[in-house]
Coordinates of C-alpha atoms in Angstrom, one line a residue:
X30 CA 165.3 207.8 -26.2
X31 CA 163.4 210.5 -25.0
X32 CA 159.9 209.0 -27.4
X33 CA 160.1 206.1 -25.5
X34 CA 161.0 207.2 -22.1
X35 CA 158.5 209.4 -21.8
X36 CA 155.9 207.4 -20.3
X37 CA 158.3 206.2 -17.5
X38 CA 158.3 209.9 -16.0
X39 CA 157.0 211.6 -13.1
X40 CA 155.4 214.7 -12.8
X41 CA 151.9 215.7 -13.5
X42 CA 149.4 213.3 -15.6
X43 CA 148.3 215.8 -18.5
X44 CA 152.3 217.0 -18.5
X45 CA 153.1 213.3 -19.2
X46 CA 150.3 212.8 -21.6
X47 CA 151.2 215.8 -23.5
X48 CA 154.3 215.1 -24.0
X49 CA 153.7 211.4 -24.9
X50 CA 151.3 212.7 -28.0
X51 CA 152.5 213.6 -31.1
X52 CA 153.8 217.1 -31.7
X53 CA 151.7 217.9 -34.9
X54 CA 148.0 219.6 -35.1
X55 CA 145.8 219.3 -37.5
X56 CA 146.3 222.2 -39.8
X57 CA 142.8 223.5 -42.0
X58 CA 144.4 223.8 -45.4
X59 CA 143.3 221.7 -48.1
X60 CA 139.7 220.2 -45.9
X61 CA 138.5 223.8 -45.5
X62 CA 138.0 225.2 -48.7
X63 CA 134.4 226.6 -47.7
X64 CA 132.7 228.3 -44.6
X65 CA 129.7 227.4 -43.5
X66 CA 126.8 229.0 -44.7
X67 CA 125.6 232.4 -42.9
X68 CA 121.7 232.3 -41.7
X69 CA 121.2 235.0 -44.4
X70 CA 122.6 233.2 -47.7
X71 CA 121.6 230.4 -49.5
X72 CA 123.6 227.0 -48.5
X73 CA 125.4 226.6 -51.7
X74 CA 126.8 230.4 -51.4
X75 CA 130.7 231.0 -50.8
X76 CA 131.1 232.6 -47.5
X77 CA 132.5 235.9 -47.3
X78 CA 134.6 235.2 -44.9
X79 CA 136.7 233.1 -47.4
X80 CA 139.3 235.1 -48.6
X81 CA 140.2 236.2 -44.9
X82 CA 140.6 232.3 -44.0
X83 CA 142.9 231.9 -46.9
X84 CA 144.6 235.1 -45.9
X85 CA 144.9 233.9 -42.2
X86 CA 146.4 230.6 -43.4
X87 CA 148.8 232.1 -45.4
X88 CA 150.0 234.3 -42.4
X89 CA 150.5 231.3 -40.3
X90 CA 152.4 228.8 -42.9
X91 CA 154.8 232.3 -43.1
X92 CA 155.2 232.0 -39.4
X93 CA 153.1 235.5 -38.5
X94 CA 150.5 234.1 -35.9
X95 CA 149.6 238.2 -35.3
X96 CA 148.5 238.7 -38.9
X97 CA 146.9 235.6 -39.2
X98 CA 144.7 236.2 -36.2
X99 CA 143.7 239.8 -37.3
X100 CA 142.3 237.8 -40.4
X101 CA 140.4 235.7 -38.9
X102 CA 138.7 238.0 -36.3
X103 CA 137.6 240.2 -39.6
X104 CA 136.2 236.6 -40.8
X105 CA 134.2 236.5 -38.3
X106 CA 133.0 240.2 -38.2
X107 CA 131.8 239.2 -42.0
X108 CA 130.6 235.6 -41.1
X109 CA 130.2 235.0 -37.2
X110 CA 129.1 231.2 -38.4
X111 CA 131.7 229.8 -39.7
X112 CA 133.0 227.2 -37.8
X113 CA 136.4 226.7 -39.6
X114 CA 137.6 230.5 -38.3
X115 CA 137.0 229.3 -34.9
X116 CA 138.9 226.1 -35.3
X117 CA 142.0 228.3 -36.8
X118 CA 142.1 231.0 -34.0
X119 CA 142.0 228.0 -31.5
X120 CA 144.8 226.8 -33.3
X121 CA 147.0 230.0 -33.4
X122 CA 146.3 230.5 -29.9
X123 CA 147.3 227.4 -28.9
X124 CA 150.8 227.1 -30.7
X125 CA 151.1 231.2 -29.3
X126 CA 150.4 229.0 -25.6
X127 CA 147.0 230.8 -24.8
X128 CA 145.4 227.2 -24.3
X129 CA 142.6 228.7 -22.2
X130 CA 141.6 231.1 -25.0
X131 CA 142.2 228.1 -27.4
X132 CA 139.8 226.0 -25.7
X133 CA 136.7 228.8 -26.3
X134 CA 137.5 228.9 -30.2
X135 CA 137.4 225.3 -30.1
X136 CA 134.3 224.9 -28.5
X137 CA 133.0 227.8 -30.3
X138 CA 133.5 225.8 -33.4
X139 CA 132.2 222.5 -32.5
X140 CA 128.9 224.5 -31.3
X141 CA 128.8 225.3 -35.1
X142 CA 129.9 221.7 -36.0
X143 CA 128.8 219.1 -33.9
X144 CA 130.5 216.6 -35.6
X145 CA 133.8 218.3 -36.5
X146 CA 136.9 215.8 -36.1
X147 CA 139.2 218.6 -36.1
X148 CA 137.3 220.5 -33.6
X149 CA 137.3 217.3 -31.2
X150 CA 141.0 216.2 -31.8
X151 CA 142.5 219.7 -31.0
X152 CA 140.1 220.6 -28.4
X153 CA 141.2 216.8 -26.7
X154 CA 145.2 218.6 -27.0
X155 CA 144.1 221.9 -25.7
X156 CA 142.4 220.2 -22.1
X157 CA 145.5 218.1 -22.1
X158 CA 147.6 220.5 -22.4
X159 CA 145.8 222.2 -19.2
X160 CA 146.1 218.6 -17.3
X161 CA 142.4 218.3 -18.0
X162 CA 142.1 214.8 -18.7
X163 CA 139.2 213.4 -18.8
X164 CA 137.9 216.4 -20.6
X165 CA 140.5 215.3 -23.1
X166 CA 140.1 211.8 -23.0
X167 CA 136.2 212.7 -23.8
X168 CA 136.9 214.5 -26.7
X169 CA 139.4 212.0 -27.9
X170 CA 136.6 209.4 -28.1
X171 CA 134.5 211.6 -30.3
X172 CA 137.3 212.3 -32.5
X173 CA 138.0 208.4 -33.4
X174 CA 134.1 207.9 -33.3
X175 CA 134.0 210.5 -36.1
X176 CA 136.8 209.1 -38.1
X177 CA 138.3 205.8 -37.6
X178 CA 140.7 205.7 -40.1
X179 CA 142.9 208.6 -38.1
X180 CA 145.7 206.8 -36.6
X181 CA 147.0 209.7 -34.7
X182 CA 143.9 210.2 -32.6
X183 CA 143.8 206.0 -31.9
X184 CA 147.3 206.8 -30.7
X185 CA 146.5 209.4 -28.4
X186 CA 143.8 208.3 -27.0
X187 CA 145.7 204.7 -26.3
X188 CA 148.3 207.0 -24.4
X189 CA 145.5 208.9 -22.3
X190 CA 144.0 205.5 -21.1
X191 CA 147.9 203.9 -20.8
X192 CA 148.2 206.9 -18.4
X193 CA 145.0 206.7 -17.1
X194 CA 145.8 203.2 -15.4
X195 CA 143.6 201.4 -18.0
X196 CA 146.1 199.1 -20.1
X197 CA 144.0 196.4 -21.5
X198 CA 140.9 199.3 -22.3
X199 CA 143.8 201.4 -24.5
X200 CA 144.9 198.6 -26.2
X201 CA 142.7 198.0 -29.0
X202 CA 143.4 202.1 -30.2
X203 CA 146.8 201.2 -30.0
X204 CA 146.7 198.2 -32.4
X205 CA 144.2 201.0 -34.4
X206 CA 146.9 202.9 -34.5
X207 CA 149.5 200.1 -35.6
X208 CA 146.9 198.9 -38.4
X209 CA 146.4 202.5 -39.6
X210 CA 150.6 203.5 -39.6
X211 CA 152.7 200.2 -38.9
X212 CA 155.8 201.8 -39.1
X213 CA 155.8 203.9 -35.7
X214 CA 158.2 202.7 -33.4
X215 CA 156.2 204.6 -30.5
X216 CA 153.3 203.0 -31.0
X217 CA 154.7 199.3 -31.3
X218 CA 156.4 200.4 -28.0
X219 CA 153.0 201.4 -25.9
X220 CA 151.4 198.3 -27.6
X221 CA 154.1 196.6 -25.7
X222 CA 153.5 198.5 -22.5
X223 CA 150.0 198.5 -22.8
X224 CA 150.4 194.7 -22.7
X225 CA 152.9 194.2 -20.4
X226 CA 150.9 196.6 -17.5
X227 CA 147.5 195.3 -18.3
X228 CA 149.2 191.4 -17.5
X229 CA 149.5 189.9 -21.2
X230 CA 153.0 189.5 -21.0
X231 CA 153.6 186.3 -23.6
X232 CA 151.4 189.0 -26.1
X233 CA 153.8 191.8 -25.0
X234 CA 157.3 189.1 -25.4
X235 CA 155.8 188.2 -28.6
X236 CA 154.8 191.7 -30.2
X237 CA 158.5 192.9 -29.2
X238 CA 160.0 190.3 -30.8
X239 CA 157.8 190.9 -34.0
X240 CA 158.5 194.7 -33.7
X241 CA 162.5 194.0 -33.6
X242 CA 162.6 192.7 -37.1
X243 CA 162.0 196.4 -38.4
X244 CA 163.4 197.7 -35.1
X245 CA 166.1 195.3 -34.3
X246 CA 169.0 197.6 -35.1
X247 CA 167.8 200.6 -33.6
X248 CA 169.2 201.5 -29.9
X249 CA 167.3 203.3 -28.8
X250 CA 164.4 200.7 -29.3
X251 CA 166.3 198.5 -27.5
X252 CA 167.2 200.0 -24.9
X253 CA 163.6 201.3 -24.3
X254 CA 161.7 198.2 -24.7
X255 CA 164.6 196.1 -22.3
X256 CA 163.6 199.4 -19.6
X257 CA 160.2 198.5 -20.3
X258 CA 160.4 194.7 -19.6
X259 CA 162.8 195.5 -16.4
X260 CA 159.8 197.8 -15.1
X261 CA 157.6 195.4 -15.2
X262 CA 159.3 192.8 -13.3
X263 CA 160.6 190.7 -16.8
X264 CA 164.1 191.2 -16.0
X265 CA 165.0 187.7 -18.5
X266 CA 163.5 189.6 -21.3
X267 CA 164.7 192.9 -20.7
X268 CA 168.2 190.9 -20.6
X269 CA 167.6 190.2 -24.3
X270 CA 166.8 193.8 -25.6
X271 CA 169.6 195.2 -23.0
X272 CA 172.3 193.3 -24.6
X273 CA 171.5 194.3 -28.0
X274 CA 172.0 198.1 -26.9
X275 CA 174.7 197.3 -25.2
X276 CA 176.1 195.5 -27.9
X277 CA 175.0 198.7 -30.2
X278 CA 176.9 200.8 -27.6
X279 CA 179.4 199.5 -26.0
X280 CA 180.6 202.5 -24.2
X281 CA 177.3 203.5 -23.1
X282 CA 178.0 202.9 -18.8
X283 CA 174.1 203.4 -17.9
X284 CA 173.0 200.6 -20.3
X285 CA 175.7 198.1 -19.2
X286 CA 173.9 199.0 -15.6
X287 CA 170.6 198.4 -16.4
X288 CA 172.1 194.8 -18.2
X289 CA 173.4 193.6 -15.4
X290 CA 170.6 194.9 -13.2
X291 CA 168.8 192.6 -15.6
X292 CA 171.1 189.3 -15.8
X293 CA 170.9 189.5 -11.3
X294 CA 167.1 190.0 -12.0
X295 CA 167.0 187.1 -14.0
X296 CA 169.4 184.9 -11.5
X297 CA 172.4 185.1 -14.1
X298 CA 175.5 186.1 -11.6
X299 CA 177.7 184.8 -13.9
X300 CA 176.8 187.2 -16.5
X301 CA 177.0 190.1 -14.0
X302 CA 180.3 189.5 -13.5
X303 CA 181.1 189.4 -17.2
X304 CA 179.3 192.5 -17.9
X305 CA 180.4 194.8 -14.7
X306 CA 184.2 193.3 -15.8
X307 CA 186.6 195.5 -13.4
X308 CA 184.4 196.6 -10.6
X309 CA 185.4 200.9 -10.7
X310 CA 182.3 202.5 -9.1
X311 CA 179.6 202.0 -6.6
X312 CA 177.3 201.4 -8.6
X313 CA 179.8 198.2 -10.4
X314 CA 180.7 197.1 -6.6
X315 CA 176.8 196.7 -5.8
X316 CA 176.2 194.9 -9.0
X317 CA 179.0 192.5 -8.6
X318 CA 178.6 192.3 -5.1
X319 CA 174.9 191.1 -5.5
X320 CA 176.1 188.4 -7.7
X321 CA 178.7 186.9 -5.2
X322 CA 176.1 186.8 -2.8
X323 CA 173.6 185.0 -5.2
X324 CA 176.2 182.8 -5.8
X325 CA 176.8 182.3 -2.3
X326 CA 180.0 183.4 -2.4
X327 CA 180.1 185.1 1.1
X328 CA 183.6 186.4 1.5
X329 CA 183.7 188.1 -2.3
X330 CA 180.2 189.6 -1.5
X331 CA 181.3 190.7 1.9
X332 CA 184.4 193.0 0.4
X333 CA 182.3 194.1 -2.4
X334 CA 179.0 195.7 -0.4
X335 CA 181.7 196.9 1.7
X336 CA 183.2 198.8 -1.0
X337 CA 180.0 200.0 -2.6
X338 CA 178.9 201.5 0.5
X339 CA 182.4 203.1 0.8
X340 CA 182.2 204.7 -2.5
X341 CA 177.9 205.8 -2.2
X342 CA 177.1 205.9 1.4
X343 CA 173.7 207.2 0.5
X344 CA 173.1 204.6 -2.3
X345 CA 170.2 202.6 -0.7
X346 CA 170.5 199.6 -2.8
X347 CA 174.0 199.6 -1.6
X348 CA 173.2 199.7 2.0
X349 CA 170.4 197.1 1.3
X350 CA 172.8 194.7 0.1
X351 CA 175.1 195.4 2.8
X352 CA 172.4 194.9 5.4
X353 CA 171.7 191.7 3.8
X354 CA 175.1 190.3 4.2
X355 CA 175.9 191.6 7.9
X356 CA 172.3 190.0 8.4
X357 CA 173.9 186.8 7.1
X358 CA 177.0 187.1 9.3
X359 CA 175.0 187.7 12.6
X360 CA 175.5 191.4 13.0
X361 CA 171.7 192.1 13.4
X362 CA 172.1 195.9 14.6
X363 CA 174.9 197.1 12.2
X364 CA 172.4 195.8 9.7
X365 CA 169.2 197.2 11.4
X366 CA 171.1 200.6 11.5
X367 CA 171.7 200.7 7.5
X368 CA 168.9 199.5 6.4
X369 CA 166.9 202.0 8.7
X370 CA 169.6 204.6 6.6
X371 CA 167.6 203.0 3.6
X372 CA 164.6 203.5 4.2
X373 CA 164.8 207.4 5.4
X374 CA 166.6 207.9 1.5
X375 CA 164.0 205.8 -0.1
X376 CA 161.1 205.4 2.1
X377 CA 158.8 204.2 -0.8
X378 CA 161.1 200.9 -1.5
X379 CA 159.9 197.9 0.3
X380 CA 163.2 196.1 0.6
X381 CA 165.1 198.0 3.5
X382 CA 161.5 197.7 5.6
X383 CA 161.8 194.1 5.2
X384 CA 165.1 193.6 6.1
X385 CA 164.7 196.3 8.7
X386 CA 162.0 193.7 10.0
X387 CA 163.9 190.4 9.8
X388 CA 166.9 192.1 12.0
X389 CA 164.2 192.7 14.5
X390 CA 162.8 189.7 14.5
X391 CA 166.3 188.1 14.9
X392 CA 166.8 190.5 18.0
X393 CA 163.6 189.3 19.7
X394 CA 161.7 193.0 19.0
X395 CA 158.4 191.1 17.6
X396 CA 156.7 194.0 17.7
X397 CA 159.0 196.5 16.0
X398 CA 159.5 193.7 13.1
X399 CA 155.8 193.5 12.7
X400 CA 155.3 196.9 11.3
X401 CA 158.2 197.0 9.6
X402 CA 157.5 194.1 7.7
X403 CA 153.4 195.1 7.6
X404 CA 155.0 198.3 5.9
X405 CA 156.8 195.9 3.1
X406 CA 153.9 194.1 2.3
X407 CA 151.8 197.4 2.1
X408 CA 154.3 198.8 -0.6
X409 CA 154.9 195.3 -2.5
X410 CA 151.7 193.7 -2.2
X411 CA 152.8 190.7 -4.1
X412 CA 155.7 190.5 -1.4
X413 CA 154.7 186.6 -0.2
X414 CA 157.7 186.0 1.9
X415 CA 157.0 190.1 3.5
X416 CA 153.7 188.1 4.6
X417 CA 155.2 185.2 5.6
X418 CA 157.8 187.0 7.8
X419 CA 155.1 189.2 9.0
X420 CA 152.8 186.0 10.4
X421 CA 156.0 184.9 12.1
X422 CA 156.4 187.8 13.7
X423 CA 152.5 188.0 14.8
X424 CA 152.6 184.3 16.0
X425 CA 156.2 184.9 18.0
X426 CA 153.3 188.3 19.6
X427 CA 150.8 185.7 20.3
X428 CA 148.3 187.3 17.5
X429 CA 147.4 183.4 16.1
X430 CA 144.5 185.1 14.0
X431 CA 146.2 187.3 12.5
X432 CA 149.2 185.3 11.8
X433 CA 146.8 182.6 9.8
X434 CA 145.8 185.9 7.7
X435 CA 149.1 187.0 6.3
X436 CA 149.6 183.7 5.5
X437 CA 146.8 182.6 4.0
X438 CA 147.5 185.8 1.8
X439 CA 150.7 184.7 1.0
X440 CA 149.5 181.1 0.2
X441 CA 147.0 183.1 -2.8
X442 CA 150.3 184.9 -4.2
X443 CA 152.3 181.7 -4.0
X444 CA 150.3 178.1 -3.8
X445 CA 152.6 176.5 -5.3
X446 CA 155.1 177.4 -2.1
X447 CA 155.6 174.2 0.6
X448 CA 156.9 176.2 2.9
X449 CA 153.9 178.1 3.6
X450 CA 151.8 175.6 3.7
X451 CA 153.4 174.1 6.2
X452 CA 154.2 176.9 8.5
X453 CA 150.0 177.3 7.8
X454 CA 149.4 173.8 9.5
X455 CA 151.8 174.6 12.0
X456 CA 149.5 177.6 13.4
X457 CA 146.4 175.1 12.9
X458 CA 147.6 172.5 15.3
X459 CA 148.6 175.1 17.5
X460 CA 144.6 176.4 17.5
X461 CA 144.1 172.9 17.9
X462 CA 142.3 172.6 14.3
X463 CA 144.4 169.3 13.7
X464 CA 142.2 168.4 10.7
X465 CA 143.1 171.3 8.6
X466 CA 146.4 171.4 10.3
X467 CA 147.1 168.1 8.6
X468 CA 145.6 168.7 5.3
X469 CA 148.0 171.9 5.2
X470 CA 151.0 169.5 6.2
X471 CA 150.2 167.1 3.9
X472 CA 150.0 169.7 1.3
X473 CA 153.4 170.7 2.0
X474 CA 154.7 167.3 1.7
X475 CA 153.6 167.3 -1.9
X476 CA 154.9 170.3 -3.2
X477 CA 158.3 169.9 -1.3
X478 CA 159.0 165.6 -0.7
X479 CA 162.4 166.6 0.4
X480 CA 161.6 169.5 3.5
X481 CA 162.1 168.4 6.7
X482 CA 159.5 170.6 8.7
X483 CA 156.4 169.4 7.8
X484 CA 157.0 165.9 7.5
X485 CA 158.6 166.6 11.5
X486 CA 155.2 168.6 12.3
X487 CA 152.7 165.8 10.6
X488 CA 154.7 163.1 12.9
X489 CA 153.9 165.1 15.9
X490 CA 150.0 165.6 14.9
X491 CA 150.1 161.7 13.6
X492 CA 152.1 161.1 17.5
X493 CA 149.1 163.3 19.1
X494 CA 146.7 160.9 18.0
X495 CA 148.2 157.3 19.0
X496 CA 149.3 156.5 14.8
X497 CA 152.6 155.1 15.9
X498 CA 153.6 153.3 12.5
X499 CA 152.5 156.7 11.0
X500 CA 154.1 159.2 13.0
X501 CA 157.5 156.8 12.9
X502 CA 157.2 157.1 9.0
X503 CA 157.0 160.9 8.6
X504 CA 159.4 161.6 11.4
X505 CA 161.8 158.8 9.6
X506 CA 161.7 161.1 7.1
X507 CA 162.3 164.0 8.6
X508 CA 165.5 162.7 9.8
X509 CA 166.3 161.0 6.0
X510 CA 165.9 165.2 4.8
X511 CA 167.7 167.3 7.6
X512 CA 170.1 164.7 9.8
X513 CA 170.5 167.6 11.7
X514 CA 166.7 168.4 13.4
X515 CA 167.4 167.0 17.0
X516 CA 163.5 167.7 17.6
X517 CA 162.8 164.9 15.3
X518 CA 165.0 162.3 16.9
X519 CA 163.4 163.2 20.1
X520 CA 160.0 162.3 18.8
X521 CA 161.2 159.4 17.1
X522 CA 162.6 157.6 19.7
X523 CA 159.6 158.3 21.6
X524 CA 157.7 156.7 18.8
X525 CA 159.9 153.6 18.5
X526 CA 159.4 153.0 22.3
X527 CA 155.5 153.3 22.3
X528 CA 156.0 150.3 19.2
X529 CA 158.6 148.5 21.3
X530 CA 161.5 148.9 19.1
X531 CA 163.6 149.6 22.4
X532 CA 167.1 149.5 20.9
X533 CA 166.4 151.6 17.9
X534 CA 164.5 153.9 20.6
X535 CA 167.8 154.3 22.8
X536 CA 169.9 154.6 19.6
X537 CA 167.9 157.6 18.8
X538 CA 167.5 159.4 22.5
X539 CA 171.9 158.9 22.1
X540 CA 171.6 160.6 19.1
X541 CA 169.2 163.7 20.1
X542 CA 171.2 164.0 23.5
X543 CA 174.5 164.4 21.0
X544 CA 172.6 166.9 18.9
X545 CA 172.0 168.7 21.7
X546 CA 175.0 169.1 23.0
X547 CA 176.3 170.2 20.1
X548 CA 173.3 173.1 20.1
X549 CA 171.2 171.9 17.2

């Protein structure tokens, strides 16, 4: 799995690119049957440096770098032009790892020959090699400028951009690549990565699908490409790929994982439970515990977090978990103090910042909940409700500005989500921009008929500016969509008694003073 992997690792850039390429070099056998001409003979003249090339090349196929190299240094004392000599000592210095010494030979020959493929492609190895990448990535475009129709240099050079952050600009050598060899399961793999990172993801659902014909049966493809797609935030494809290495391997405990890990992704508890079977470790305990809780079953996600945290006390996504079910059960600081426990063993993870904040904002420490949350959003940009907790949390501080910001931020990831746009008019009215306060409202209203707040809040605006029969008809519905809002029956009894309606008005003030009593 290890050819696949690869380009999930850490570590150095160049480390990562090098050991992403392929493994062979281009050895000068067959396409170097002549030096190039010394200033003294004629052009068409063999070079005497030939028989010490073939000598040197015999040396190295027999595995005697040493020889070889004396060879080719009494090449050059015969003929100090010819480019090919150069190109094999940078070769047998670089497999004898003397990369820096490899990279003069190299250049030394492409001074000779300008236009020298092999010169360009090895020389691009040798600065990789040495975490130079540009300088590699520079002579990889000269290399497939020179010859086209070399599918390993298309490869490479896809990698060195895939690394590089530049998916969609690597992408066309990697289909090269594909055209030139369409056999190479690596390079149907980075196609797919390539398109999944640069934000083509029905190319990248479609190309692995293709790919599985050939690949279909492989695990290791599976497995890699299902990692791949549960990266990059797919988890109902990865699901797919996942269960056909499972299914491969059976036995294999870190793929079963990373399938469940992909059914909760994907919303499936059902198939969690199925696939963690008999809960034995932490790590089953979490899964299954995170499963019962998106199920909303409590109690069985209650013992389960419980468990896991027993069994890996330092596992945060245990402690996240079981922060997120204390949160549930009102026991704000036991879940403030494990999901600060979180984030000091995986400070880089946006979820135990934003539960860290919504504890605080539950115990009244605005302040404290706006950074943590502020912190969330600044590692998971695309976090809409970290945003939207995060204005909550400015607005409780008084910081109305600011508030509208993070949610008007969160409104461009989500604008398809009512709830925002409601909670957006809210902090309108209160700047007393009732216009775009009711436009916001009323655009809540449409994306989400059946959500009590902002039908409540465009009442109140409507009641603000004498539109009785109005106001009555959005706070009716408020009432129709939460029977439980005693706010609402307030207003609308107020409402009904402006109209007249003074039975129906007394009905309702009966029915908020009963709400009220019973504290909701």
């Amino acid at each position: 799995m290890a050819l696949f992997n690869s380009s999930l690792r850490s570590g150095p850039i160049g480390g990562r690119i090098v050991r992403l390429l392929t493994s062979g070099f281009i050895i000068l056998q067959a396409i170097l049957p002549f030096c190039a001409a010394s200033a003294q003979e004629p052009a068409t003249s063999l070079s005497p440096a030939r028989s010490y090339v073939v000598s040197a090349q015999t040396s190295l196929a027999a595995g005697d770098p040493d020889t070889a190299i004396k060879s080719l240094n009494q090449a050059l004392r015969v003929d100090p032009n010819c480019a090919e000599v150069y190109l094999l000592l940078g070769l047998t210095k670089f497999q004898r790892g003397e990369t820096a010494k490899a990279i003069e030979d190299y250049k030394l020959a492409l001074k000779l020959e300008p236009r020298s493929y092999s010169g360009h492609y090895n020389l691009a190895l040798a600065y990789l090699r040495e975490h130079k990448v540009q300088h590699g990535r520079a002579e990889l475009e000269q290399a497939v400028t020179l010859d086209p129709n070399q599918a390993d240099a298309a490869y490479d050079l896809g990698i060195v951009l895939l690394e590089l952050g530049r998916p969609l600009v690597a992408l066309p050598h990697l289909l090269r690549a594909r055209k030139l060899n369409p056999r190479r399961p690596d390079v149907a793999f980075n196609i797919i990565r390539a398109e999944l990172e640069g934000g083509r993801v029905a190319e990248a659902r479609t190309d692995a699908q293709g790919s599985s014909i050939q690949l279909g049966s492989d695990f290791q493809w599976n497995a890699a490409v299902g990692q791949l797609f549960l990266k990059n935030a797919q988890p109902l494809d990865a699901a797919v790929y996942l269960h056909e290495a499972h299914l491969l391997r059976p036995a294999d405990d870190d793929i079963r994982h990373q399938l469940a890990q992909a059914y909760l992704g994907s919303r499936q508890s059902r198939k969690v439970l199925d696939t963690i079977g008999e809960p034995k470790t932490g790590s089953d305990h979490y899964l299954s515990g995170s499963a019962y809780y998106l199920d909303h079953r409590f109690e069985d996600a209650d013992r389960e977090s419980e468990l896991a945290v027993a069994q890996a006390p330092d596992n945060p996504q245990s402690l996240a978990l079981r922060a997120r079910v204390l949160q549930r059960a009102g026991q704000q600081d036991a879940a403030l103090e494990l999901a600060q426990k979180a984030i000091a063993l995986s400070p880089q993870w946006d979820e135990p910042y934003y539960l860290a904040g919504i504890s605080l904002y539950f115990i009244r420490r605005y302040a404290e909940a706006e950074q943590k949350l502020a912190r969330a959003a600044e590692l998971n940009p695309n976090s809409a409700r970290a945003l939207f907790r995060e204005a909550i949390a400015l607005s409780n501080q008084g910081k109305q500005d600011d508030a509208e910001q993070c949610l008007r931020r969160a409104i461009l990831l989500q604008p398809k989500n009512g709830r925002l746009h409601c909670h957006l008019g809210i902090l309108l009215a209160r700047a007393n921009e009732y216009a775009k306060a009711e436009a916001s409202l009323r655009r809540a209203i449409l994306l989400k008929p059946d959500y009590a707040l902002p039908h409540y809040e465009l009442g109140k605006l409507l009641v603000h500016s004498t539109q009785w029969r109005a106001a009555g008809q959005e706070l009716e519905q408020a009432v129709a969509h939460d029977a439980n809002l005693s706010a609402a029956y307030y207003q609308l009894a107020r409402v009904y008694a402006k109209l007249g309606e003074t039975k129906k008005s007394e009905r309702l003030f009966a029915e908020f003073r009963k709400l009220q009593s019973a504290g909701r």
